[in-house]
JSON list of C-alpha atoms in Angstrom, two decimals:
[
{"chain": "A", "resi": 12, "resn": "VAL", "atom": "CA", "xyz": [111.31, 81.63, 119.22]},
{"chain": "A", "resi": 13, "resn": "ASP", "atom": "CA", "xyz": [114.20, 79.21, 118.59]},
{"chain": "A", "resi": 14, "resn": "ASN", "atom": "CA", "xyz": [115.89, 81.50, 116.06]},
{"chain": "A", "resi": 15, "resn": "PRO", "atom": "CA", "xyz": [115.23, 85.15, 117.01]},
{"chain": "A", "resi": 16, "resn": "ASP", "atom": "CA", "xyz": [117.41, 86.53, 114.21]},
{"chain": "A", "resi": 17, "resn": "GLY", "atom": "CA", "xyz": [115.62, 84.44, 111.60]},
{"chain": "A", "resi": 18, "resn": "TYR", "atom": "CA", "xyz": [112.24, 85.42, 113.05]},
{"chain": "A", "resi": 19, "resn": "LYS", "atom": "CA", "xyz": [113.17, 89.11, 112.92]},
{"chain": "A", "resi": 20, "resn": "GLU", "atom": "CA", "xyz": [114.33, 88.84, 109.30]},
{"chain": "A", "resi": 21, "resn": "ALA", "atom": "CA", "xyz": [111.15, 87.02, 108.30]},
{"chain": "A", "resi": 22, "resn": "VAL", "atom": "CA", "xyz": [108.93, 89.63, 109.98]},
{"chain": "A", "resi": 23, "resn": "GLU", "atom": "CA", "xyz": [110.87, 92.47, 108.32]},
{"chain": "A", "resi": 24, "resn": "PHE", "atom": "CA", "xyz": [110.59, 90.77, 104.93]},
{"chain": "A", "resi": 25, "resn": "TRP", "atom": "CA", "xyz": [106.81, 90.30, 105.19]},
{"chain": "A", "resi": 26, "resn": "THR", "atom": "CA", "xyz": [106.28, 93.76, 106.67]},
{"chain": "A", "resi": 27, "resn": "ARG", "atom": "CA", "xyz": [108.09, 95.31, 103.71]},
{"chain": "A", "resi": 28, "resn": "LEU", "atom": "CA", "xyz": [106.31, 93.05, 101.26]},
{"chain": "A", "resi": 29, "resn": "LEU", "atom": "CA", "xyz": [102.79, 93.70, 102.59]},
{"chain": "A", "resi": 30, "resn": "SER", "atom": "CA", "xyz": [103.45, 97.45, 102.74]},
{"chain": "A", "resi": 31, "resn": "ARG", "atom": "CA", "xyz": [104.54, 97.49, 99.10]},
{"chain": "A", "resi": 32, "resn": "ALA", "atom": "CA", "xyz": [101.63, 95.30, 98.02]},
{"chain": "A", "resi": 33, "resn": "CYS", "atom": "CA", "xyz": [99.19, 97.62, 99.78]},
{"chain": "A", "resi": 34, "resn": "GLN", "atom": "CA", "xyz": [100.69, 100.68, 98.09]},
{"chain": "A", "resi": 35, "resn": "ARG", "atom": "CA", "xyz": [100.16, 98.99, 94.72]},
{"chain": "A", "resi": 36, "resn": "GLY", "atom": "CA", "xyz": [96.49, 98.34, 95.49]},
{"chain": "A", "resi": 37, "resn": "LEU", "atom": "CA", "xyz": [97.00, 94.57, 95.62]},
{"chain": "A", "resi": 38, "resn": "LEU", "atom": "CA", "xyz": [95.44, 94.05, 99.05]},
{"chain": "A", "resi": 39, "resn": "SER", "atom": "CA", "xyz": [92.14, 95.87, 98.55]},
{"chain": "A", "resi": 40, "resn": "THR", "atom": "CA", "xyz": [88.81, 94.27, 99.36]},
{"chain": "A", "resi": 41, "resn": "THR", "atom": "CA", "xyz": [88.02, 93.75, 95.66]},
{"chain": "A", "resi": 42, "resn": "ALA", "atom": "CA", "xyz": [87.60, 90.02, 95.00]},
{"chain": "A", "resi": 43, "resn": "PRO", "atom": "CA", "xyz": [90.84, 88.39, 93.84]},
{"chain": "A", "resi": 44, "resn": "ARG", "atom": "CA", "xyz": [91.29, 86.54, 90.57]},
{"chain": "A", "resi": 45, "resn": "ASP", "atom": "CA", "xyz": [91.85, 82.80, 90.40]},
{"chain": "A", "resi": 46, "resn": "SER", "atom": "CA", "xyz": [95.08, 81.36, 91.78]},
{"chain": "A", "resi": 47, "resn": "ALA", "atom": "CA", "xyz": [98.07, 83.27, 90.47]},
{"chain": "A", "resi": 48, "resn": "THR", "atom": "CA", "xyz": [100.75, 81.86, 88.24]},
{"chain": "A", "resi": 49, "resn": "ASP", "atom": "CA", "xyz": [104.51, 81.90, 88.70]},
{"chain": "A", "resi": 50, "resn": "SER", "atom": "CA", "xyz": [106.23, 85.26, 88.43]},
{"chain": "A", "resi": 51, "resn": "ASP", "atom": "CA", "xyz": [109.24, 85.91, 86.21]},
{"chain": "A", "resi": 52, "resn": "ASN", "atom": "CA", "xyz": [110.68, 88.37, 88.73]},
{"chain": "A", "resi": 53, "resn": "GLU", "atom": "CA", "xyz": [114.13, 87.43, 89.95]},
{"chain": "A", "resi": 54, "resn": "SER", "atom": "CA", "xyz": [114.01, 88.57, 93.58]},
{"chain": "A", "resi": 55, "resn": "GLU", "atom": "CA", "xyz": [112.00, 86.63, 96.13]},
{"chain": "A", "resi": 56, "resn": "GLU", "atom": "CA", "xyz": [110.10, 89.77, 97.13]},
{"chain": "A", "resi": 57, "resn": "GLU", "atom": "CA", "xyz": [109.09, 90.58, 93.56]},
{"chain": "A", "resi": 58, "resn": "ASP", "atom": "CA", "xyz": [108.18, 86.95, 93.01]},
{"chain": "A", "resi": 59, "resn": "VAL", "atom": "CA", "xyz": [105.70, 87.00, 95.90]},
{"chain": "A", "resi": 60, "resn": "LEU", "atom": "CA", "xyz": [104.30, 90.36, 94.77]},
{"chain": "A", "resi": 61, "resn": "GLY", "atom": "CA", "xyz": [103.71, 88.83, 91.37]},
{"chain": "A", "resi": 62, "resn": "ARG", "atom": "CA", "xyz": [101.47, 86.20, 92.94]},
{"chain": "A", "resi": 63, "resn": "ILE", "atom": "CA", "xyz": [99.21, 88.68, 94.73]},
{"chain": "A", "resi": 64, "resn": "ARG", "atom": "CA", "xyz": [96.58, 89.56, 92.16]},
{"chain": "A", "resi": 65, "resn": "ASN", "atom": "CA", "xyz": [93.17, 91.23, 91.86]},
{"chain": "A", "resi": 66, "resn": "ALA", "atom": "CA", "xyz": [91.23, 92.93, 89.10]},
{"chain": "A", "resi": 67, "resn": "PRO", "atom": "CA", "xyz": [89.41, 95.94, 90.57]},
{"chain": "A", "resi": 68, "resn": "VAL", "atom": "CA", "xyz": [86.70, 97.74, 88.64]},
{"chain": "A", "resi": 69, "resn": "ASP", "atom": "CA", "xyz": [86.92, 100.84, 90.81]},
{"chain": "A", "resi": 70, "resn": "MET", "atom": "CA", "xyz": [90.19, 102.18, 92.16]},
{"chain": "A", "resi": 71, "resn": "PRO", "atom": "CA", "xyz": [91.37, 99.76, 94.86]},
{"chain": "A", "resi": 72, "resn": "SER", "atom": "CA", "xyz": [92.22, 100.92, 98.33]},
{"chain": "A", "resi": 73, "resn": "VAL", "atom": "CA", "xyz": [95.94, 101.56, 98.69]},
{"chain": "A", "resi": 74, "resn": "LEU", "atom": "CA", "xyz": [95.74, 102.56, 102.36]},
{"chain": "A", "resi": 75, "resn": "THR", "atom": "CA", "xyz": [93.98, 99.53, 103.87]},
{"chain": "A", "resi": 76, "resn": "VAL", "atom": "CA", "xyz": [94.47, 95.80, 104.30]},
{"chain": "A", "resi": 77, "resn": "ASP", "atom": "CA", "xyz": [91.52, 93.47, 104.92]},
{"chain": "A", "resi": 78, "resn": "ARG", "atom": "CA", "xyz": [92.79, 90.87, 107.36]},
{"chain": "A", "resi": 79, "resn": "ARG", "atom": "CA", "xyz": [89.96, 88.48, 106.55]},
{"chain": "A", "resi": 80, "resn": "LEU", "atom": "CA", "xyz": [90.82, 88.40, 102.85]},
{"chain": "A", "resi": 81, "resn": "LEU", "atom": "CA", "xyz": [94.58, 88.65, 103.08]},
{"chain": "A", "resi": 82, "resn": "THR", "atom": "CA", "xyz": [95.03, 84.88, 103.19]},
{"chain": "A", "resi": 83, "resn": "LEU", "atom": "CA", "xyz": [93.11, 84.59, 99.89]},
{"chain": "A", "resi": 84, "resn": "ARG", "atom": "CA", "xyz": [95.47, 87.09, 98.30]},
{"chain": "A", "resi": 85, "resn": "LEU", "atom": "CA", "xyz": [98.48, 84.99, 99.24]},
{"chain": "A", "resi": 86, "resn": "VAL", "atom": "CA", "xyz": [97.26, 81.55, 98.19]},
{"chain": "A", "resi": 87, "resn": "PHE", "atom": "CA", "xyz": [99.70, 79.92, 95.79]},
{"chain": "A", "resi": 88, "resn": "ARG", "atom": "CA", "xyz": [99.07, 76.37, 94.61]},
{"chain": "A", "resi": 89, "resn": "GLY", "atom": "CA", "xyz": [96.81, 75.83, 97.58]},
{"chain": "A", "resi": 90, "resn": "ASP", "atom": "CA", "xyz": [99.36, 76.97, 100.16]},
{"chain": "A", "resi": 91, "resn": "THR", "atom": "CA", "xyz": [99.43, 80.10, 102.32]},
{"chain": "A", "resi": 92, "resn": "PRO", "atom": "CA", "xyz": [102.43, 81.54, 104.21]},
{"chain": "A", "resi": 93, "resn": "MET", "atom": "CA", "xyz": [102.85, 80.11, 107.70]},
{"chain": "A", "resi": 94, "resn": "GLY", "atom": "CA", "xyz": [103.01, 82.61, 110.55]},
{"chain": "A", "resi": 95, "resn": "LEU", "atom": "CA", "xyz": [101.02, 85.30, 108.74]},
{"chain": "A", "resi": 96, "resn": "ASP", "atom": "CA", "xyz": [99.05, 86.10, 111.91]},
{"chain": "A", "resi": 97, "resn": "SER", "atom": "CA", "xyz": [102.31, 86.62, 113.80]},
{"chain": "A", "resi": 98, "resn": "VAL", "atom": "CA", "xyz": [103.52, 89.05, 111.14]},
{"chain": "A", "resi": 99, "resn": "LEU", "atom": "CA", "xyz": [100.25, 91.02, 111.28]},
{"chain": "A", "resi": 100, "resn": "ASP", "atom": "CA", "xyz": [100.37, 91.07, 115.08]},
{"chain": "A", "resi": 101, "resn": "GLU", "atom": "CA", "xyz": [103.89, 92.50, 114.91]},
{"chain": "A", "resi": 102, "resn": "MET", "atom": "CA", "xyz": [102.82, 95.13, 112.35]},
{"chain": "A", "resi": 103, "resn": "LEU", "atom": "CA", "xyz": [99.94, 96.09, 114.63]},
{"chain": "A", "resi": 104, "resn": "ARG", "atom": "CA", "xyz": [102.22, 96.23, 117.66]},
{"chain": "A", "resi": 105, "resn": "THR", "atom": "CA", "xyz": [104.65, 98.57, 115.91]},
{"chain": "A", "resi": 106, "resn": "GLY", "atom": "CA", "xyz": [101.92, 100.76, 114.40]},
{"chain": "A", "resi": 107, "resn": "VAL", "atom": "CA", "xyz": [102.63, 99.87, 110.75]},
{"chain": "A", "resi": 108, "resn": "LEU", "atom": "CA", "xyz": [99.01, 98.70, 110.66]},
{"chain": "A", "resi": 109, "resn": "VAL", "atom": "CA", "xyz": [96.22, 100.23, 112.73]},
{"chain": "A", "resi": 110, "resn": "PRO", "atom": "CA", "xyz": [92.61, 98.96, 112.95]},
{"chain": "A", "resi": 111, "resn": "THR", "atom": "CA", "xyz": [90.32, 101.43, 111.18]},
{"chain": "A", "resi": 112, "resn": "ASP", "atom": "CA", "xyz": [88.12, 101.71, 114.26]},
{"chain": "A", "resi": 113, "resn": "ASP", "atom": "CA", "xyz": [91.17, 102.80, 116.27]},
{"chain": "A", "resi": 114, "resn": "PHE", "atom": "CA", "xyz": [92.40, 105.15, 113.53]},
{"chain": "A", "resi": 115, "resn": "PHE", "atom": "CA", "xyz": [89.12, 107.10, 113.59]},
{"chain": "A", "resi": 116, "resn": "ALA", "atom": "CA", "xyz": [88.67, 106.83, 117.38]},
{"chain": "A", "resi": 117, "resn": "PRO", "atom": "CA", "xyz": [88.93, 109.84, 119.74]},
{"chain": "A", "resi": 118, "resn": "PRO", "atom": "CA", "xyz": [92.50, 110.47, 121.00]},
{"chain": "A", "resi": 119, "resn": "LEU", "atom": "CA", "xyz": [91.93, 108.99, 124.49]},
{"chain": "A", "resi": 120, "resn": "ARG", "atom": "CA", "xyz": [90.62, 105.71, 123.09]},
{"chain": "A", "resi": 121, "resn": "ARG", "atom": "CA", "xyz": [93.44, 105.65, 120.57]},
{"chain": "A", "resi": 122, "resn": "TRP", "atom": "CA", "xyz": [96.01, 105.89, 123.38]},
{"chain": "A", "resi": 123, "resn": "ALA", "atom": "CA", "xyz": [94.25, 103.12, 125.32]},
{"chain": "A", "resi": 124, "resn": "ASN", "atom": "CA", "xyz": [94.29, 100.81, 122.32]},
{"chain": "A", "resi": 125, "resn": "TRP", "atom": "CA", "xyz": [97.93, 101.66, 121.63]},
{"chain": "A", "resi": 126, "resn": "LEU", "atom": "CA", "xyz": [98.87, 100.67, 125.17]},
{"chain": "A", "resi": 127, "resn": "ALA", "atom": "CA", "xyz": [96.84, 97.46, 124.90]},
{"chain": "A", "resi": 128, "resn": "THR", "atom": "CA", "xyz": [98.85, 96.30, 121.88]},
{"chain": "A", "resi": 129, "resn": "ARG", "atom": "CA", "xyz": [102.02, 96.59, 123.98]},
{"chain": "A", "resi": 130, "resn": "LEU", "atom": "CA", "xyz": [100.81, 95.23, 127.31]},
{"chain": "A", "resi": 131, "resn": "LEU", "atom": "CA", "xyz": [98.59, 92.32, 126.27]},
{"chain": "A", "resi": 132, "resn": "PRO", "atom": "CA", "xyz": [100.07, 89.02, 125.05]},
{"chain": "A", "resi": 133, "resn": "ARG", "atom": "CA", "xyz": [100.83, 88.93, 121.33]},
{"chain": "A", "resi": 134, "resn": "GLY", "atom": "CA", "xyz": [97.79, 88.10, 119.25]},
{"chain": "A", "resi": 135, "resn": "ILE", "atom": "CA", "xyz": [95.14, 89.05, 121.82]},
{"chain": "A", "resi": 136, "resn": "ALA", "atom": "CA", "xyz": [95.14, 92.82, 121.38]},
{"chain": "A", "resi": 137, "resn": "SER", "atom": "CA", "xyz": [94.96, 92.68, 117.57]},
{"chain": "A", "resi": 138, "resn": "ARG", "atom": "CA", "xyz": [91.91, 90.49, 117.14]},
{"chain": "A", "resi": 139, "resn": "GLY", "atom": "CA", "xyz": [89.19, 93.01, 117.80]},
{"chain": "A", "resi": 140, "resn": "PRO", "atom": "CA", "xyz": [86.07, 93.72, 115.73]},
{"chain": "A", "resi": 141, "resn": "SER", "atom": "CA", "xyz": [87.89, 95.68, 113.04]},
{"chain": "A", "resi": 142, "resn": "ALA", "atom": "CA", "xyz": [89.30, 93.37, 110.37]},
{"chain": "A", "resi": 143, "resn": "VAL", "atom": "CA", "xyz": [90.19, 96.24, 108.02]},
{"chain": "A", "resi": 144, "resn": "LEU", "atom": "CA", "xyz": [93.55, 97.78, 108.90]},
{"chain": "A", "resi": 145, "resn": "VAL", "atom": "CA", "xyz": [95.02, 101.15, 107.93]},
{"chain": "A", "resi": 146, "resn": "ALA", "atom": "CA", "xyz": [98.51, 101.00, 106.45]},
{"chain": "A", "resi": 147, "resn": "THR", "atom": "CA", "xyz": [100.06, 104.05, 108.11]},
{"chain": "A", "resi": 148, "resn": "ARG", "atom": "CA", "xyz": [103.56, 103.85, 106.63]},
{"chain": "A", "resi": 149, "resn": "SER", "atom": "CA", "xyz": [102.63, 105.46, 103.30]},
{"chain": "A", "resi": 150, "resn": "LEU", "atom": "CA", "xyz": [100.23, 108.09, 104.69]},
{"chain": "A", "resi": 151, "resn": "PRO", "atom": "CA", "xyz": [102.76, 110.97, 105.14]},
{"chain": "A", "resi": 152, "resn": "GLU", "atom": "CA", "xyz": [104.12, 110.50, 101.61]},
{"chain": "A", "resi": 153, "resn": "VAL", "atom": "CA", "xyz": [100.66, 110.35, 100.02]},
{"chain": "A", "resi": 154, "resn": "ALA", "atom": "CA", "xyz": [99.51, 113.39, 102.02]},
{"chain": "A", "resi": 155, "resn": "ALA", "atom": "CA", "xyz": [102.58, 115.35, 100.89]},
{"chain": "A", "resi": 156, "resn": "ARG", "atom": "CA", "xyz": [101.81, 114.52, 97.24]},
{"chain": "A", "resi": 157, "resn": "VAL", "atom": "CA", "xyz": [98.20, 115.66, 97.65]},
{"chain": "A", "resi": 158, "resn": "LEU", "atom": "CA", "xyz": [99.23, 118.94, 99.28]},
{"chain": "A", "resi": 159, "resn": "ALA", "atom": "CA", "xyz": [101.87, 119.59, 96.61]},
{"chain": "A", "resi": 160, "resn": "ALA", "atom": "CA", "xyz": [99.34, 118.94, 93.84]},
{"chain": "A", "resi": 161, "resn": "HIS", "atom": "CA", "xyz": [96.78, 121.19, 95.52]},
{"chain": "A", "resi": 162, "resn": "ARG", "atom": "CA", "xyz": [99.16, 124.08, 96.11]},
{"chain": "A", "resi": 163, "resn": "SER", "atom": "CA", "xyz": [100.42, 123.95, 92.54]},
{"chain": "A", "resi": 164, "resn": "CYS", "atom": "CA", "xyz": [96.98, 124.70, 91.09]},
{"chain": "A", "resi": 165, "resn": "ILE", "atom": "CA", "xyz": [95.68, 127.40, 93.46]},
{"chain": "A", "resi": 166, "resn": "SER", "atom": "CA", "xyz": [94.77, 130.61, 91.69]},
{"chain": "A", "resi": 167, "resn": "CYS", "atom": "CA", "xyz": [92.27, 132.02, 94.20]},
{"chain": "A", "resi": 168, "resn": "PRO", "atom": "CA", "xyz": [92.96, 130.85, 97.79]},
{"chain": "A", "resi": 169, "resn": "LEU", "atom": "CA", "xyz": [89.59, 132.15, 99.00]},
{"chain": "A", "resi": 170, "resn": "THR", "atom": "CA", "xyz": [87.67, 129.65, 96.86]},
{"chain": "A", "resi": 171, "resn": "ASP", "atom": "CA", "xyz": [90.16, 127.08, 95.55]},
{"chain": "A", "resi": 172, "resn": "ASN", "atom": "CA", "xyz": [90.83, 125.73, 99.05]},
{"chain": "A", "resi": 173, "resn": "ILE", "atom": "CA", "xyz": [87.17, 124.75, 99.48]},
{"chain": "A", "resi": 174, "resn": "MET", "atom": "CA", "xyz": [85.75, 121.59, 97.93]},
{"chain": "A", "resi": 175, "resn": "SER", "atom": "CA", "xyz": [83.39, 118.74, 98.62]},
{"chain": "A", "resi": 176, "resn": "VAL", "atom": "CA", "xyz": [84.70, 115.32, 99.59]},
{"chain": "A", "resi": 177, "resn": "ASP", "atom": "CA", "xyz": [83.66, 114.05, 96.17]},
{"chain": "A", "resi": 178, "resn": "GLU", "atom": "CA", "xyz": [85.65, 116.84, 94.48]},
{"chain": "A", "resi": 179, "resn": "PHE", "atom": "CA", "xyz": [88.62, 115.97, 96.70]},
{"chain": "A", "resi": 180, "resn": "ARG", "atom": "CA", "xyz": [88.43, 112.32, 95.59]},
{"chain": "A", "resi": 181, "resn": "ARG", "atom": "CA", "xyz": [88.32, 113.24, 91.90]},
{"chain": "A", "resi": 182, "resn": "ALA", "atom": "CA", "xyz": [90.98, 115.97, 92.10]},
{"chain": "A", "resi": 183, "resn": "TYR", "atom": "CA", "xyz": [93.72, 114.05, 93.92]},
{"chain": "A", "resi": 184, "resn": "TYR", "atom": "CA", "xyz": [93.23, 110.35, 93.21]},
{"chain": "A", "resi": 185, "resn": "ARG", "atom": "CA", "xyz": [96.42, 110.39, 91.14]},
{"chain": "A", "resi": 186, "resn": "ALA", "atom": "CA", "xyz": [98.44, 110.82, 94.35]},
{"chain": "A", "resi": 187, "resn": "LEU", "atom": "CA", "xyz": [97.31, 107.33, 95.35]},
{"chain": "A", "resi": 188, "resn": "VAL", "atom": "CA", "xyz": [97.57, 105.56, 91.99]},
{"chain": "A", "resi": 189, "resn": "PRO", "atom": "CA", "xyz": [100.34, 102.94, 92.32]},
{"chain": "A", "resi": 190, "resn": "ASP", "atom": "CA", "xyz": [101.93, 103.51, 88.90]},
{"chain": "A", "resi": 191, "resn": "GLU", "atom": "CA", "xyz": [101.75, 105.86, 85.92]},
{"chain": "A", "resi": 192, "resn": "SER", "atom": "CA", "xyz": [100.26, 103.28, 83.58]},
{"chain": "A", "resi": 193, "resn": "SER", "atom": "CA", "xyz": [97.19, 102.90, 85.83]},
{"chain": "A", "resi": 194, "resn": "LYS", "atom": "CA", "xyz": [96.23, 106.58, 86.05]},
{"chain": "A", "resi": 195, "resn": "SER", "atom": "CA", "xyz": [93.92, 106.44, 83.06]},
{"chain": "A", "resi": 196, "resn": "LYS", "atom": "CA", "xyz": [91.96, 103.52, 84.55]},
{"chain": "A", "resi": 197, "resn": "TYR", "atom": "CA", "xyz": [90.42, 105.49, 87.43]},
{"chain": "A", "resi": 198, "resn": "THR", "atom": "CA", "xyz": [88.52, 108.73, 87.98]},
{"chain": "A", "resi": 199, "resn": "ALA", "atom": "CA", "xyz": [88.40, 109.00, 91.79]},
{"chain": "A", "resi": 200, "resn": "MET", "atom": "CA", "xyz": [90.17, 107.63, 94.84]},
{"chain": "A", "resi": 201, "resn": "ASN", "atom": "CA", "xyz": [88.63, 104.90, 96.94]},
{"chain": "A", "resi": 202, "resn": "ILE", "atom": "CA", "xyz": [86.13, 106.43, 99.38]},
{"chain": "A", "resi": 203, "resn": "THR", "atom": "CA", "xyz": [87.67, 104.71, 102.41]},
{"chain": "A", "resi": 204, "resn": "ASP", "atom": "CA", "xyz": [91.11, 106.00, 101.40]},
{"chain": "A", "resi": 205, "resn": "ALA", "atom": "CA", "xyz": [89.65, 109.50, 101.05]},
{"chain": "A", "resi": 206, "resn": "HIS", "atom": "CA", "xyz": [88.34, 109.40, 104.62]},
{"chain": "A", "resi": 207, "resn": "ILE", "atom": "CA", "xyz": [91.65, 108.04, 105.93]},
{"chain": "A", "resi": 208, "resn": "LEU", "atom": "CA", "xyz": [93.65, 110.67, 104.06]},
{"chain": "A", "resi": 209, "resn": "LEU", "atom": "CA", "xyz": [91.40, 113.52, 105.15]},
{"chain": "A", "resi": 210, "resn": "LYS", "atom": "CA", "xyz": [91.59, 112.31, 108.76]},
{"chain": "A", "resi": 211, "resn": "HIS", "atom": "CA", "xyz": [95.39, 112.38, 108.51]},
{"chain": "A", "resi": 212, "resn": "LEU", "atom": "CA", "xyz": [95.35, 115.88, 106.99]},
{"chain": "A", "resi": 213, "resn": "VAL", "atom": "CA", "xyz": [92.93, 117.15, 109.65]},
{"chain": "A", "resi": 214, "resn": "ASP", "atom": "CA", "xyz": [95.05, 115.67, 112.46]},
{"chain": "A", "resi": 215, "resn": "ALA", "atom": "CA", "xyz": [98.14, 117.32, 110.94]},
{"chain": "A", "resi": 216, "resn": "ARG", "atom": "CA", "xyz": [96.22, 120.62, 110.70]},
{"chain": "A", "resi": 217, "resn": "HIS", "atom": "CA", "xyz": [96.53, 120.77, 106.93]},
{"chain": "A", "resi": 218, "resn": "ALA", "atom": "CA", "xyz": [92.76, 120.62, 106.42]},
{"chain": "A", "resi": 219, "resn": "VAL", "atom": "CA", "xyz": [89.42, 121.20, 108.12]},
{"chain": "A", "resi": 220, "resn": "THR", "atom": "CA", "xyz": [86.22, 119.45, 107.14]},
{"chain": "A", "resi": 221, "resn": "SER", "atom": "CA", "xyz": [82.54, 119.42, 108.01]},
{"chain": "A", "resi": 222, "resn": "ALA", "atom": "CA", "xyz": [82.21, 115.88, 106.66]},
{"chain": "A", "resi": 223, "resn": "GLN", "atom": "CA", "xyz": [81.82, 113.06, 109.16]},
{"chain": "A", "resi": 224, "resn": "LEU", "atom": "CA", "xyz": [84.99, 111.05, 108.69]},
{"chain": "A", "resi": 225, "resn": "THR", "atom": "CA", "xyz": [84.35, 107.44, 109.59]},
{"chain": "A", "resi": 226, "resn": "ALA", "atom": "CA", "xyz": [85.84, 103.96, 109.45]},
{"chain": "A", "resi": 227, "resn": "HIS", "atom": "CA", "xyz": [82.72, 102.85, 107.56]},
{"chain": "A", "resi": 228, "resn": "PRO", "atom": "CA", "xyz": [81.94, 105.52, 104.93]},
{"chain": "A", "resi": 229, "resn": "PRO", "atom": "CA", "xyz": [78.87, 105.08, 102.73]},
{"chain": "A", "resi": 230, "resn": "THR", "atom": "CA", "xyz": [79.29, 103.30, 99.43]},
{"chain": "A", "resi": 231, "resn": "SER", "atom": "CA", "xyz": [79.33, 105.28, 96.22]},
{"chain": "A", "resi": 232, "resn": "SER", "atom": "CA", "xyz": [75.66, 104.50, 95.62]},
{"chain": "A", "resi": 233, "resn": "SER", "atom": "CA", "xyz": [74.58, 106.11, 98.88]},
{"chain": "A", "resi": 234, "resn": "ALA", "atom": "CA", "xyz": [77.24, 108.76, 99.36]},
{"chain": "A", "resi": 235, "resn": "ALA", "atom": "CA", "xyz": [75.89, 111.74, 97.41]},
{"chain": "A", "resi": 236, "resn": "GLY", "atom": "CA", "xyz": [74.52, 113.67, 100.37]},
{"chain": "A", "resi": 237, "resn": "HIS", "atom": "CA", "xyz": [77.40, 112.66, 102.58]},
{"chain": "A", "resi": 238, "resn": "GLU", "atom": "CA", "xyz": [80.06, 113.73, 100.11]},
{"chain": "A", "resi": 239, "resn": "ALA", "atom": "CA", "xyz": [78.51, 117.14, 99.50]},
{"chain": "A", "resi": 240, "resn": "ARG", "atom": "CA", "xyz": [79.91, 118.32, 102.82]},
{"chain": "A", "resi": 241, "resn": "GLY", "atom": "CA", "xyz": [82.85, 120.67, 102.57]},
{"chain": "A", "resi": 242, "resn": "THR", "atom": "CA", "xyz": [86.58, 120.27, 102.99]},
{"chain": "A", "resi": 243, "resn": "ASP", "atom": "CA", "xyz": [89.01, 123.16, 103.32]},
{"chain": "A", "resi": 244, "resn": "LEU", "atom": "CA", "xyz": [92.67, 122.47, 102.59]}
]
């Protein structure tokens, strides 16, 4: 790198930008709209966020980034940001993004993959089979909101702490909604986000579940039996 300070600033800018865009549901796997128009936002960061657009029917994922589709989200007048792969590699190396397969992997494999991202040359360790990446930066905050919402409505701990995964998705989706004006648009959190969030809560010993948490949960049309399994917060 000829200009290490400039490279660092660029990586920090795009890391912050992609994290914010993910939290707003702008990087979900829902198909994007046509090319975006100019934004009226004054700051450069807000201007780029204004160009990342999609129109989800169901609640978009706010905890994942699809690496394969990310370039499509950032197309503006036929151009895409140069060095995007380098930014994603850096976010993977620092743990801001984690492949979903690694996130749901057993602890020993998770440690092995973590070491690989630091020992292998940049770019090699991050291009595995999992193109969908978990955005870990917002997980603790979202989990705290879910737990606060849950604890505020408990009247009978013996029964109120037990629910199905589907009930969990419908009860606490508001903790993941990017802004107040969008809360009326949705009725349940994205199923992949639900599995990611429950995995985080289980790892932190805030929940136990009999559901099989996976990087590839069933779609809503085939999830009825799967989601009937219990979760205990």
